[in-house]
Each structure stands twice: as C-alpha cells, then as structure tokens.
Amino acid sequence: MLKKLLYRYHNFFSYMVFGFLASIINILAYWLFRHFFLIQYLLANALAWLIATLFGFFTNKSLVFRSKYTSWRALQRELVSFLSLRIFSLGIDSLIMFSGISLLKLASMPTKIADQLIVGIVNYLFSRWVFETSNHTKLHHHHLKK
C-alpha cells in the first residue's frame, strides 16, 4: 500500500524534497548576498532566485519529473519554458519581499522564509506543467514515428 502510494505520488514527494532544497539554497544565498555582501534586498533576492532556479531546473528535469535529454534543442525549449514561468514566480517573490520589508517593515529573513513557502507552491505547479507537457509531447512524437 505504501509502495503504491509512493509510486503514484513520486513527482510530488520528490518535488517536496528538491523544492525544499531549492528553498534552502534560495534562503542561504539571499542571506549571503544581503547580510554578508550587503547587497540591496531586491537585488539579493533576484540573485538568490537565479541560483535556486538553476538548481531547480536540473533537479526537476532529471530527478523529479524524469524528463529525458533527447536533444540540445529539447533541453533549450524546456529551459526557456521553465525560466519563463519562473520569471513570473520571481515577480511574486519580489512583490512579497517588497511588501513585507518596505511596506510592512518586517525583518528581512522571516519575510524571505514566508516568501519561499508561497513561491514554492507556485513553482511546483509551474514545474509540473513544463516537464509533464514536455514529456507528453515527446511521447506523442515517439508514437507518430512508429
């Protein structure tokens, strides 16, 4: 029963693990840029986003959604789709950070942690769409070639 449940929800459970790691990378990178290098918080947030997003792309592609590397062009298409949707989540991320820090005068790190909880859900939905759509397209093309 447990094995069947794990198999059925593999993508979700795997994403939880790697999404959590991406969030930790994002939070630590933000802390480093903001509190060690003293970079303005929205720029520090964008740099942390970039690092976590690159980590997220390769772990989501290979380990979570098991999307295969079929060609350089297919990899580029997935990366562009992934980054396009993640740019939208960067907008949400930046809006939360701006609202929390500049408008509500909340501390930077608690705002960043709360932000990552919200953005993590949005990112899961986007990642699932990108890689499952890509895998479906590959399967469809494979069947047409037969």
mmCIF file of N, CA and C in Angstrom:
data_model
loop_
_atom_site.group_PDB
_atom_site.id
_atom_site.type_symbol
_atom_site.label_atom_id
_atom_site.label_comp_id
_atom_site.label_asym_id
_atom_site.label_seq_id
_atom_site.Cartn_x
_atom_site.Cartn_y
_atom_site.Cartn_z
ATOM 1 N N MET A 1 0.827 -1.196 0.000
ATOM 2 C CA MET A 1 0.000 0.000 0.000
ATOM 3 C C MET A 1 0.873 1.261 0.000
ATOM 4 N N LEU A 2 1.874 1.310 0.888
ATOM 5 C CA LEU A 2 2.759 2.470 0.962
ATOM 6 C C LEU A 2 3.568 2.606 -0.327
ATOM 7 N N LYS A 3 4.029 1.464 -0.843
ATOM 8 C CA LYS A 3 4.805 1.479 -2.082
ATOM 9 C C LYS A 3 3.957 2.013 -3.246
ATOM 10 N N LYS A 4 2.704 1.609 -3.288
ATOM 11 C CA LYS A 4 1.787 2.065 -4.337
ATOM 12 C C LYS A 4 1.547 3.574 -4.218
ATOM 13 N N LEU A 5 1.405 4.053 -2.998
ATOM 14 C CA LEU A 5 1.201 5.473 -2.741
ATOM 15 C C LEU A 5 2.435 6.283 -3.149
ATOM 16 N N LEU A 6 3.615 5.782 -2.780
ATOM 17 C CA LEU A 6 4.863 6.463 -3.155
ATOM 18 C C LEU A 6 5.042 6.497 -4.665
ATOM 19 N N TYR A 7 4.701 5.407 -5.344
ATOM 20 C CA TYR A 7 4.822 5.366 -6.798
ATOM 21 C C TYR A 7 3.859 6.361 -7.447
ATOM 22 N N ARG A 8 2.637 6.367 -6.964
ATOM 23 C CA ARG A 8 1.612 7.239 -7.551
ATOM 24 C C ARG A 8 1.959 8.722 -7.386
ATOM 25 N N TYR A 9 2.513 9.078 -6.233
ATOM 26 C CA TYR A 9 2.813 10.486 -5.942
ATOM 27 C C TYR A 9 4.313 10.781 -5.946
ATOM 28 N N HIS A 10 5.065 10.009 -6.724
ATOM 29 C CA HIS A 10 6.519 10.183 -6.795
ATOM 30 C C HIS A 10 6.904 11.624 -7.107
ATOM 31 N N ASN A 11 6.269 12.204 -8.144
ATOM 32 C CA ASN A 11 6.627 13.567 -8.541
ATOM 33 C C ASN A 11 6.432 14.545 -7.393
ATOM 34 N N PHE A 12 5.324 14.421 -6.708
ATOM 35 C CA PHE A 12 5.029 15.347 -5.616
ATOM 36 C C PHE A 12 6.034 15.182 -4.474
ATOM 37 N N PHE A 13 6.270 13.937 -4.047
ATOM 38 C CA PHE A 13 7.199 13.708 -2.932
ATOM 39 C C PHE A 13 8.631 14.105 -3.313
ATOM 40 N N SER A 14 9.041 13.775 -4.533
ATOM 41 C CA SER A 14 10.378 14.174 -4.982
ATOM 42 C C SER A 14 10.491 15.687 -5.044
ATOM 43 N N TYR A 15 9.441 16.332 -5.564
ATOM 44 C CA TYR A 15 9.481 17.790 -5.637
ATOM 45 C C TYR A 15 9.556 18.391 -4.240
ATOM 46 N N MET A 16 8.873 17.795 -3.287
ATOM 47 C CA MET A 16 8.926 18.315 -1.915
ATOM 48 C C MET A 16 10.367 18.311 -1.405
ATOM 49 N N VAL A 17 11.087 17.242 -1.665
ATOM 50 C CA VAL A 17 12.481 17.147 -1.218
ATOM 51 C C VAL A 17 13.351 18.172 -1.955
ATOM 52 N N PHE A 18 13.300 18.158 -3.295
ATOM 53 C CA PHE A 18 14.170 19.045 -4.065
ATOM 54 C C PHE A 18 13.679 20.495 -4.036
ATOM 55 N N GLY A 19 12.375 20.681 -3.895
ATOM 56 C CA GLY A 19 11.839 22.036 -3.716
ATOM 57 C C GLY A 19 12.283 22.625 -2.392
ATOM 58 N N PHE A 20 12.301 21.781 -1.357
ATOM 59 C CA PHE A 20 12.792 22.211 -0.046
ATOM 60 C C PHE A 20 14.268 22.595 -0.149
ATOM 61 N N LEU A 21 15.052 21.768 -0.831
ATOM 62 C CA LEU A 21 16.482 22.076 -1.000
ATOM 63 C C LEU A 21 16.681 23.369 -1.795
ATOM 64 N N ALA A 22 15.870 23.568 -2.840
ATOM 65 C CA ALA A 22 15.963 24.811 -3.623
ATOM 66 C C ALA A 22 15.607 26.011 -2.756
ATOM 67 N N SER A 23 14.610 25.858 -1.893
ATOM 68 C CA SER A 23 14.240 26.949 -0.987
ATOM 69 C C SER A 23 15.353 27.248 0.005
ATOM 70 N N ILE A 24 15.986 26.212 0.507
ATOM 71 C CA ILE A 24 17.121 26.401 1.431
ATOM 72 C C ILE A 24 18.261 27.118 0.702
ATOM 73 N N ILE A 25 18.545 26.690 -0.527
ATOM 74 C CA ILE A 25 19.581 27.361 -1.326
ATOM 75 C C ILE A 25 19.211 28.819 -1.537
ATOM 76 N N ASN A 26 17.949 29.085 -1.855
ATOM 77 C CA ASN A 26 17.483 30.448 -2.077
ATOM 78 C C ASN A 26 17.646 31.293 -0.810
ATOM 79 N N ILE A 27 17.227 30.763 0.309
ATOM 80 C CA ILE A 27 17.305 31.498 1.586
ATOM 81 C C ILE A 27 18.762 31.754 1.978
ATOM 82 N N LEU A 28 19.608 30.730 1.856
ATOM 83 C CA LEU A 28 21.027 30.901 2.220
ATOM 84 C C LEU A 28 21.737 31.872 1.273
ATOM 85 N N ALA A 29 21.447 31.764 -0.020
ATOM 86 C CA ALA A 29 22.059 32.691 -0.984
ATOM 87 C C ALA A 29 21.587 34.115 -0.696
ATOM 88 N N TYR A 30 20.294 34.274 -0.407
ATOM 89 C CA TYR A 30 19.768 35.601 -0.073
ATOM 90 C C TYR A 30 20.492 36.148 1.156
ATOM 91 N N TRP A 31 20.623 35.332 2.185
ATOM 92 C CA TRP A 31 21.298 35.772 3.408
ATOM 93 C C TRP A 31 22.731 36.201 3.092
ATOM 94 N N LEU A 32 23.414 35.395 2.299
ATOM 95 C CA LEU A 32 24.800 35.697 1.942
ATOM 96 C C LEU A 32 24.892 37.026 1.184
ATOM 97 N N PHE A 33 24.068 37.188 0.157
ATOM 98 C CA PHE A 33 24.105 38.424 -0.628
ATOM 99 C C PHE A 33 23.670 39.634 0.195
ATOM 100 N N ARG A 34 22.658 39.479 1.002
ATOM 101 C CA ARG A 34 22.085 40.614 1.748
ATOM 102 C C ARG A 34 22.908 40.974 2.976
ATOM 103 N N HIS A 35 23.268 39.978 3.766
ATOM 104 C CA HIS A 35 23.867 40.254 5.075
ATOM 105 C C HIS A 35 25.389 40.116 5.113
ATOM 106 N N PHE A 36 25.959 39.441 4.132
ATOM 107 C CA PHE A 36 27.419 39.334 4.087
ATOM 108 C C PHE A 36 27.995 40.332 3.089
ATOM 109 N N PHE A 37 27.433 40.345 1.862
ATOM 110 C CA PHE A 37 27.912 41.267 0.836
ATOM 111 C C PHE A 37 27.184 42.611 0.859
ATOM 112 N N LEU A 38 26.145 42.716 1.687
ATOM 113 C CA LEU A 38 25.372 43.953 1.892
ATOM 114 C C LEU A 38 24.748 44.495 0.598
ATOM 115 N N ILE A 39 24.249 43.582 -0.216
ATOM 116 C CA ILE A 39 23.576 43.949 -1.464
ATOM 117 C C ILE A 39 22.129 44.324 -1.137
ATOM 118 N N GLN A 40 21.583 45.310 -1.837
ATOM 119 C CA GLN A 40 20.204 45.757 -1.648
ATOM 120 C C GLN A 40 19.276 44.530 -1.711
ATOM 121 N N TYR A 41 18.244 44.512 -0.882
ATOM 122 C CA TYR A 41 17.470 43.289 -0.694
ATOM 123 C C TYR A 41 16.764 42.769 -1.948
ATOM 124 N N LEU A 42 16.273 43.628 -2.824
ATOM 125 C CA LEU A 42 15.611 43.124 -4.034
ATOM 126 C C LEU A 42 16.620 42.537 -5.029
ATOM 127 N N LEU A 43 17.806 43.129 -5.110
ATOM 128 C CA LEU A 43 18.854 42.563 -5.952
ATOM 129 C C LEU A 43 19.369 41.253 -5.348
ATOM 130 N N ALA A 44 19.556 41.219 -4.052
ATOM 131 C CA ALA A 44 19.971 39.986 -3.365
ATOM 132 C C ALA A 44 18.935 38.889 -3.596
ATOM 133 N N ASN A 45 17.678 39.256 -3.572
ATOM 134 C CA ASN A 45 16.594 38.310 -3.806
ATOM 135 C C ASN A 45 16.657 37.761 -5.236
ATOM 136 N N ALA A 46 16.899 38.622 -6.211
ATOM 137 C CA ALA A 46 16.975 38.197 -7.613
ATOM 138 C C ALA A 46 18.175 37.275 -7.849
ATOM 139 N N LEU A 47 19.301 37.579 -7.248
ATOM 140 C CA LEU A 47 20.481 36.721 -7.393
ATOM 141 C C LEU A 47 20.252 35.356 -6.746
ATOM 142 N N ALA A 48 19.637 35.355 -5.581
ATOM 143 C CA ALA A 48 19.318 34.096 -4.900
ATOM 144 C C ALA A 48 18.330 33.290 -5.742
ATOM 145 N N TRP A 49 17.372 33.982 -6.346
ATOM 146 C CA TRP A 49 16.396 33.332 -7.225
ATOM 147 C C TRP A 49 17.101 32.636 -8.387
ATOM 148 N N LEU A 50 18.054 33.318 -9.007
ATOM 149 C CA LEU A 50 18.774 32.759 -10.151
ATOM 150 C C LEU A 50 19.495 31.460 -9.763
ATOM 151 N N ILE A 51 20.196 31.469 -8.668
ATOM 152 C CA ILE A 51 20.937 30.284 -8.219
ATOM 153 C C ILE A 51 19.976 29.139 -7.918
ATOM 154 N N ALA A 52 18.923 29.416 -7.167
ATOM 155 C CA ALA A 52 17.950 28.381 -6.813
ATOM 156 C C ALA A 52 17.194 27.878 -8.040
ATOM 157 N N THR A 53 16.942 28.754 -8.998
ATOM 158 C CA THR A 53 16.216 28.367 -10.208
ATOM 159 C C THR A 53 17.050 27.425 -11.074
ATOM 160 N N LEU A 54 18.324 27.686 -11.205
ATOM 161 C CA LEU A 54 19.184 26.774 -11.967
ATOM 162 C C LEU A 54 19.259 25.403 -11.296
ATOM 163 N N PHE A 55 19.397 25.385 -9.974
ATOM 164 C CA PHE A 55 19.364 24.134 -9.226
ATOM 165 C C PHE A 55 18.023 23.437 -9.466
ATOM 166 N N GLY A 56 16.937 24.189 -9.367
ATOM 167 C CA GLY A 56 15.600 23.635 -9.544
ATOM 168 C C GLY A 56 15.378 23.057 -10.925
ATOM 169 N N PHE A 57 15.865 23.715 -11.956
ATOM 170 C CA PHE A 57 15.668 23.210 -13.311
ATOM 171 C C PHE A 57 16.268 21.821 -13.465
ATOM 172 N N PHE A 58 17.536 21.671 -13.102
ATOM 173 C CA PHE A 58 18.201 20.395 -13.343
ATOM 174 C C PHE A 58 17.693 19.283 -12.423
ATOM 175 N N THR A 59 17.360 19.603 -11.181
ATOM 176 C CA THR A 59 16.816 18.553 -10.314
ATOM 177 C C THR A 59 15.390 18.195 -10.714
ATOM 178 N N ASN A 60 14.578 19.187 -11.070
ATOM 179 C CA ASN A 60 13.208 18.883 -11.505
ATOM 180 C C ASN A 60 13.219 18.074 -12.793
ATOM 181 N N LYS A 61 14.050 18.475 -13.726
ATOM 182 C CA LYS A 61 14.113 17.793 -15.016
ATOM 183 C C LYS A 61 14.541 16.341 -14.844
ATOM 184 N N SER A 62 15.637 16.130 -14.167
ATOM 185 C CA SER A 62 16.242 14.798 -14.097
ATOM 186 C C SER A 62 15.672 13.904 -13.002
ATOM 187 N N LEU A 63 15.477 14.448 -11.830
ATOM 188 C CA LEU A 63 15.154 13.607 -10.680
ATOM 189 C C LEU A 63 13.682 13.595 -10.287
ATOM 190 N N VAL A 64 12.977 14.680 -10.511
ATOM 191 C CA VAL A 64 11.577 14.743 -10.094
ATOM 192 C C VAL A 64 10.654 14.248 -11.203
ATOM 193 N N PHE A 65 10.698 14.922 -12.346
ATOM 194 C CA PHE A 65 9.769 14.610 -13.423
ATOM 195 C C PHE A 65 10.360 13.650 -14.457
ATOM 196 N N ARG A 66 11.657 13.306 -14.283
ATOM 197 C CA ARG A 66 12.354 12.319 -15.109
ATOM 198 C C ARG A 66 12.230 12.612 -16.602
ATOM 199 N N SER A 67 12.378 13.867 -16.939
ATOM 200 C CA SER A 67 12.345 14.285 -18.334
ATOM 201 C C SER A 67 13.711 13.977 -18.942
ATOM 202 N N LYS A 68 13.716 13.257 -20.044
ATOM 203 C CA LYS A 68 14.963 12.797 -20.662
ATOM 204 C C LYS A 68 15.579 13.875 -21.554
ATOM 205 N N TYR A 69 16.885 13.824 -21.656
ATOM 206 C CA TYR A 69 17.628 14.713 -22.551
ATOM 207 C C TYR A 69 17.590 14.097 -23.945
ATOM 208 N N THR A 70 16.649 14.514 -24.767
ATOM 209 C CA THR A 70 16.526 13.924 -26.092
ATOM 210 C C THR A 70 17.373 14.655 -27.125
ATOM 211 N N SER A 71 17.533 15.954 -26.964
ATOM 212 C CA SER A 71 18.366 16.732 -27.880
ATOM 213 C C SER A 71 18.693 18.065 -27.221
ATOM 214 N N TRP A 72 19.685 18.742 -27.800
ATOM 215 C CA TRP A 72 20.063 20.069 -27.310
ATOM 216 C C TRP A 72 18.886 21.029 -27.458
ATOM 217 N N ARG A 73 18.166 20.928 -28.551
ATOM 218 C CA ARG A 73 17.019 21.807 -28.814
ATOM 219 C C ARG A 73 15.891 21.568 -27.794
ATOM 220 N N ALA A 74 15.642 20.321 -27.475
ATOM 221 C CA ALA A 74 14.605 19.996 -26.485
ATOM 222 C C ALA A 74 15.000 20.540 -25.108
ATOM 223 N N LEU A 75 16.281 20.427 -24.766
ATOM 224 C CA LEU A 75 16.767 20.974 -23.498
ATOM 225 C C LEU A 75 16.579 22.486 -23.468
ATOM 226 N N GLN A 76 16.922 23.153 -24.562
ATOM 227 C CA GLN A 76 16.743 24.604 -24.641
ATOM 228 C C GLN A 76 15.272 24.989 -24.496
ATOM 229 N N ARG A 77 14.392 24.255 -25.160
ATOM 230 C CA ARG A 77 12.956 24.541 -25.104
ATOM 231 C C ARG A 77 12.437 24.393 -23.667
ATOM 232 N N GLU A 78 12.851 23.326 -22.989
ATOM 233 C CA GLU A 78 12.437 23.137 -21.597
ATOM 234 C C GLU A 78 12.989 24.237 -20.702
ATOM 235 N N LEU A 79 14.252 24.588 -20.904
ATOM 236 C CA LEU A 79 14.869 25.627 -20.085
ATOM 237 C C LEU A 79 14.171 26.969 -20.285
ATOM 238 N N VAL A 80 13.872 27.322 -21.524
ATOM 239 C CA VAL A 80 13.179 28.585 -21.800
ATOM 240 C C VAL A 80 11.780 28.574 -21.183
ATOM 241 N N SER A 81 11.051 27.471 -21.318
ATOM 242 C CA SER A 81 9.717 27.367 -20.705
ATOM 243 C C SER A 81 9.818 27.480 -19.186
ATOM 244 N N PHE A 82 10.760 26.763 -18.614
ATOM 245 C CA PHE A 82 10.948 26.761 -17.165
ATOM 246 C C PHE A 82 11.280 28.165 -16.666
ATOM 247 N N LEU A 83 12.264 28.811 -17.320
ATOM 248 C CA LEU A 83 12.671 30.152 -16.893
ATOM 249 C C LEU A 83 11.564 31.182 -17.100
ATOM 250 N N SER A 84 10.812 31.034 -18.183
ATOM 251 C CA SER A 84 9.717 31.971 -18.439
ATOM 252 C C SER A 84 8.689 31.939 -17.314
ATOM 253 N N LEU A 85 8.336 30.743 -16.901
ATOM 254 C CA LEU A 85 7.368 30.627 -15.809
ATOM 255 C C LEU A 85 7.984 31.023 -14.472
ATOM 256 N N ARG A 86 9.246 30.705 -14.286
ATOM 257 C CA ARG A 86 9.899 31.083 -13.031
ATOM 258 C C ARG A 86 10.100 32.592 -12.930
ATOM 259 N N ILE A 87 10.197 33.287 -14.048
ATOM 260 C CA ILE A 87 10.286 34.751 -14.005
ATOM 261 C C ILE A 87 8.989 35.309 -13.415
ATOM 262 N N PHE A 88 7.873 34.677 -13.751
ATOM 263 C CA PHE A 88 6.595 35.064 -13.153
ATOM 264 C C PHE A 88 6.647 34.863 -11.638
ATOM 265 N N SER A 89 7.208 33.732 -11.209
ATOM 266 C CA SER A 89 7.306 33.494 -9.764
ATOM 267 C C SER A 89 8.309 34.446 -9.108
ATOM 268 N N LEU A 90 9.334 34.903 -9.865
ATOM 269 C CA LEU A 90 10.244 35.934 -9.335
ATOM 270 C C LEU A 90 9.463 37.213 -9.068
ATOM 271 N N GLY A 91 8.519 37.522 -9.945
ATOM 272 C CA GLY A 91 7.670 38.697 -9.724
ATOM 273 C C GLY A 91 6.873 38.569 -8.434
ATOM 274 N N ILE A 92 6.296 37.400 -8.205
ATOM 275 C CA ILE A 92 5.551 37.154 -6.956
ATOM 276 C C ILE A 92 6.505 37.251 -5.769
ATOM 277 N N ASP A 93 7.657 36.620 -5.908
ATOM 278 C CA ASP A 93 8.699 36.626 -4.884
ATOM 279 C C ASP A 93 9.093 38.068 -4.525
ATOM 280 N N SER A 94 9.378 38.880 -5.532
ATOM 281 C CA SER A 94 9.802 40.269 -5.310
ATOM 282 C C SER A 94 8.683 41.101 -4.688
ATOM 283 N N LEU A 95 7.456 40.853 -5.118
ATOM 284 C CA LEU A 95 6.313 41.574 -4.567
ATOM 285 C C LEU A 95 6.123 41.254 -3.081
ATOM 286 N N ILE A 96 6.267 39.996 -2.733
ATOM 287 C CA ILE A 96 6.157 39.599 -1.323
ATOM 288 C C ILE A 96 7.279 40.235 -0.511
ATOM 289 N N MET A 97 8.495 40.187 -1.040
ATOM 290 C CA MET A 97 9.635 40.775 -0.321
ATOM 291 C C MET A 97 9.454 42.280 -0.153
ATOM 292 N N PHE A 98 9.055 42.964 -1.211
ATOM 293 C CA PHE A 98 8.842 44.404 -1.143
ATOM 294 C C PHE A 98 7.733 44.742 -0.142
ATOM 295 N N SER A 99 6.634 44.021 -0.225
ATOM 296 C CA SER A 99 5.508 44.274 0.686
ATOM 297 C C SER A 99 5.902 44.039 2.136
ATOM 298 N N GLY A 100 6.595 42.928 2.374
ATOM 299 C CA GLY A 100 6.981 42.593 3.740
ATOM 300 C C GLY A 100 8.017 43.538 4.326
ATOM 301 N N ILE A 101 9.029 43.847 3.543
ATOM 302 C CA ILE A 101 10.150 44.637 4.075
ATOM 303 C C ILE A 101 9.885 46.138 3.979
ATOM 304 N N SER A 102 9.498 46.617 2.809
ATOM 305 C CA SER A 102 9.345 48.066 2.625
ATOM 306 C C SER A 102 8.010 48.603 3.126
ATOM 307 N N LEU A 103 6.938 47.870 2.928
ATOM 308 C CA LEU A 103 5.625 48.380 3.318
ATOM 309 C C LEU A 103 5.250 48.024 4.757
ATOM 310 N N LEU A 104 5.445 46.735 5.105
ATOM 311 C CA LEU A 104 5.054 46.290 6.446
ATOM 312 C C LEU A 104 6.180 46.410 7.477
ATOM 313 N N LYS A 105 7.376 46.727 7.005
ATOM 314 C CA LYS A 105 8.558 46.911 7.872
ATOM 315 C C LYS A 105 8.909 45.655 8.667
ATOM 316 N N LEU A 106 8.727 44.504 8.034
ATOM 317 C CA LEU A 106 9.080 43.233 8.662
ATOM 318 C C LEU A 106 10.574 42.971 8.463
ATOM 319 N N ALA A 107 11.112 42.120 9.297
ATOM 320 C CA ALA A 107 12.527 41.748 9.165
ATOM 321 C C ALA A 107 12.742 40.956 7.875
ATOM 322 N N SER A 108 13.921 41.098 7.323
ATOM 323 C CA SER A 108 14.272 40.515 6.038
ATOM 324 C C SER A 108 14.178 38.981 6.016
ATOM 325 N N MET A 109 14.806 38.315 6.952
ATOM 326 C CA MET A 109 14.875 36.850 6.902
ATOM 327 C C MET A 109 13.527 36.178 7.162
ATOM 328 N N PRO A 110 12.745 36.580 8.150
ATOM 329 C CA PRO A 110 11.418 35.957 8.293
ATOM 330 C C PRO A 110 10.531 36.192 7.064
ATOM 331 N N THR A 111 10.666 37.359 6.443
ATOM 332 C CA THR A 111 9.913 37.639 5.224
ATOM 333 C C THR A 111 10.355 36.692 4.115
ATOM 334 N N LYS A 112 11.659 36.480 4.001
ATOM 335 C CA LYS A 112 12.193 35.582 2.970
ATOM 336 C C LYS A 112 11.708 34.155 3.177
ATOM 337 N N ILE A 113 11.681 33.700 4.397
ATOM 338 C CA ILE A 113 11.239 32.328 4.685
ATOM 339 C C ILE A 113 9.752 32.165 4.349
ATOM 340 N N ALA A 114 8.923 33.108 4.759
ATOM 341 C CA ALA A 114 7.485 33.052 4.438
ATOM 342 C C ALA A 114 7.288 33.113 2.923
ATOM 343 N N ASP A 115 8.050 33.967 2.281
ATOM 344 C CA ASP A 115 8.009 34.115 0.833
ATOM 345 C C ASP A 115 8.282 32.783 0.141
ATOM 346 N N GLN A 116 9.260 32.043 0.611
ATOM 347 C CA GLN A 116 9.622 30.779 -0.020
ATOM 348 C C GLN A 116 8.524 29.721 0.116
ATOM 349 N N LEU A 117 7.748 29.772 1.166
ATOM 350 C CA LEU A 117 6.623 28.843 1.310
ATOM 351 C C LEU A 117 5.584 29.085 0.218
ATOM 352 N N ILE A 118 5.259 30.338 -0.019
ATOM 353 C CA ILE A 118 4.261 30.694 -1.035
ATOM 354 C C ILE A 118 4.794 30.428 -2.434
ATOM 355 N N VAL A 119 5.993 30.892 -2.703
ATOM 356 C CA VAL A 119 6.587 30.736 -4.031
ATOM 357 C C VAL A 119 6.839 29.260 -4.340
ATOM 358 N N GLY A 120 7.136 28.457 -3.344
ATOM 359 C CA GLY A 120 7.352 27.025 -3.555
ATOM 360 C C GLY A 120 6.134 26.330 -4.136
ATOM 361 N N ILE A 121 4.961 26.696 -3.682
ATOM 362 C CA ILE A 121 3.725 26.110 -4.211
ATOM 363 C C ILE A 121 3.531 26.513 -5.671
ATOM 364 N N VAL A 122 3.722 27.784 -5.947
ATOM 365 C CA VAL A 122 3.589 28.282 -7.329
ATOM 366 C C VAL A 122 4.611 27.579 -8.234
ATOM 367 N N ASN A 123 5.833 27.448 -7.761
ATOM 368 C CA ASN A 123 6.878 26.810 -8.567
ATOM 369 C C ASN A 123 6.575 25.344 -8.853
ATOM 370 N N TYR A 124 6.006 24.636 -7.891
ATOM 371 C CA TYR A 124 5.651 23.230 -8.114
ATOM 372 C C TYR A 124 4.657 23.130 -9.268
ATOM 373 N N LEU A 125 3.633 23.954 -9.246
ATOM 374 C CA LEU A 125 2.612 23.915 -10.297
ATOM 375 C C LEU A 125 3.219 24.240 -11.659
ATOM 376 N N PHE A 126 4.090 25.250 -11.713
ATOM 377 C CA PHE A 126 4.748 25.607 -12.966
ATOM 378 C C PHE A 126 5.668 24.487 -13.457
ATOM 379 N N SER A 127 6.473 23.928 -12.557
ATOM 380 C CA SER A 127 7.425 22.881 -12.940
ATOM 381 C C SER A 127 6.696 21.655 -13.453
ATOM 382 N N ARG A 128 5.652 21.294 -12.785
ATOM 383 C CA ARG A 128 4.866 20.134 -13.198
ATOM 384 C C ARG A 128 4.335 20.347 -14.616
ATOM 385 N N TRP A 129 3.823 21.525 -14.875
ATOM 386 C CA TRP A 129 3.274 21.828 -16.194
ATOM 387 C C TRP A 129 4.361 21.750 -17.267
ATOM 388 N N VAL A 130 5.529 22.344 -17.015
ATOM 389 C CA VAL A 130 6.613 22.367 -18.012
ATOM 390 C C VAL A 130 7.072 20.963 -18.355
ATOM 391 N N PHE A 131 7.408 20.156 -17.354
ATOM 392 C CA PHE A 131 8.011 18.861 -17.627
ATOM 393 C C PHE A 131 6.990 17.807 -18.033
ATOM 394 N N GLU A 132 5.785 17.871 -17.510
ATOM 395 C CA GLU A 132 4.776 16.907 -17.938
ATOM 396 C C GLU A 132 4.307 17.224 -19.346
ATOM 397 N N THR A 133 4.207 18.501 -19.703
ATOM 398 C CA THR A 133 3.859 18.888 -21.076
ATOM 399 C C THR A 133 4.965 18.443 -22.023
ATOM 400 N N SER A 134 6.211 18.651 -21.622
ATOM 401 C CA SER A 134 7.352 18.265 -22.445
ATOM 402 C C SER A 134 7.386 16.751 -22.636
ATOM 403 N N ASN A 135 7.190 15.985 -21.577
ATOM 404 C CA ASN A 135 7.191 14.526 -21.678
ATOM 405 C C ASN A 135 6.038 14.034 -22.546
ATOM 406 N N HIS A 136 4.872 14.658 -22.417
ATOM 407 C CA HIS A 136 3.715 14.272 -23.222
ATOM 408 C C HIS A 136 4.012 14.520 -24.703
ATOM 409 N N THR A 137 4.616 15.658 -25.017
ATOM 410 C CA THR A 137 4.958 15.981 -26.403
ATOM 411 C C THR A 137 5.955 14.966 -26.947
ATOM 412 N N LYS A 138 6.954 14.596 -26.148
ATOM 413 C CA LYS A 138 7.952 13.625 -26.597
ATOM 414 C C LYS A 138 7.302 12.274 -26.865
ATOM 415 N N LEU A 139 6.404 11.831 -25.974
ATOM 416 C CA LEU A 139 5.733 10.549 -26.160
ATOM 417 C C LEU A 139 4.873 10.594 -27.431
ATOM 418 N N HIS A 140 4.184 11.683 -27.645
ATOM 419 C CA HIS A 140 3.334 11.828 -28.818
ATOM 420 C C HIS A 140 4.179 11.739 -30.100
ATOM 421 N N HIS A 141 5.306 12.450 -30.141
ATOM 422 C CA HIS A 141 6.186 12.404 -31.312
ATOM 423 C C HIS A 141 6.779 11.019 -31.505
ATOM 424 N N HIS A 142 7.100 10.334 -30.408
ATOM 425 C CA HIS A 142 7.661 8.995 -30.488
ATOM 426 C C HIS A 142 6.649 8.034 -31.118
ATOM 427 N N HIS A 143 5.381 8.129 -30.721
ATOM 428 C CA HIS A 143 4.347 7.261 -31.277
ATOM 429 C C HIS A 143 4.086 7.576 -32.743
ATOM 430 N N LEU A 144 4.212 8.830 -33.142
ATOM 431 C CA LEU A 144 3.997 9.195 -34.538
ATOM 432 C C LEU A 144 5.088 8.636 -35.438
ATOM 433 N N LYS A 145 6.317 8.501 -34.896
ATOM 434 C CA LYS A 145 7.433 7.981 -35.687
ATOM 435 C C LYS A 145 7.295 6.490 -35.948
ATOM 436 N N LYS A 146 6.576 5.759 -35.098
ATOM 437 C CA LYS A 146 6.434 4.304 -35.254
ATOM 438 C C LYS A 146 5.559 3.910 -36.376
#
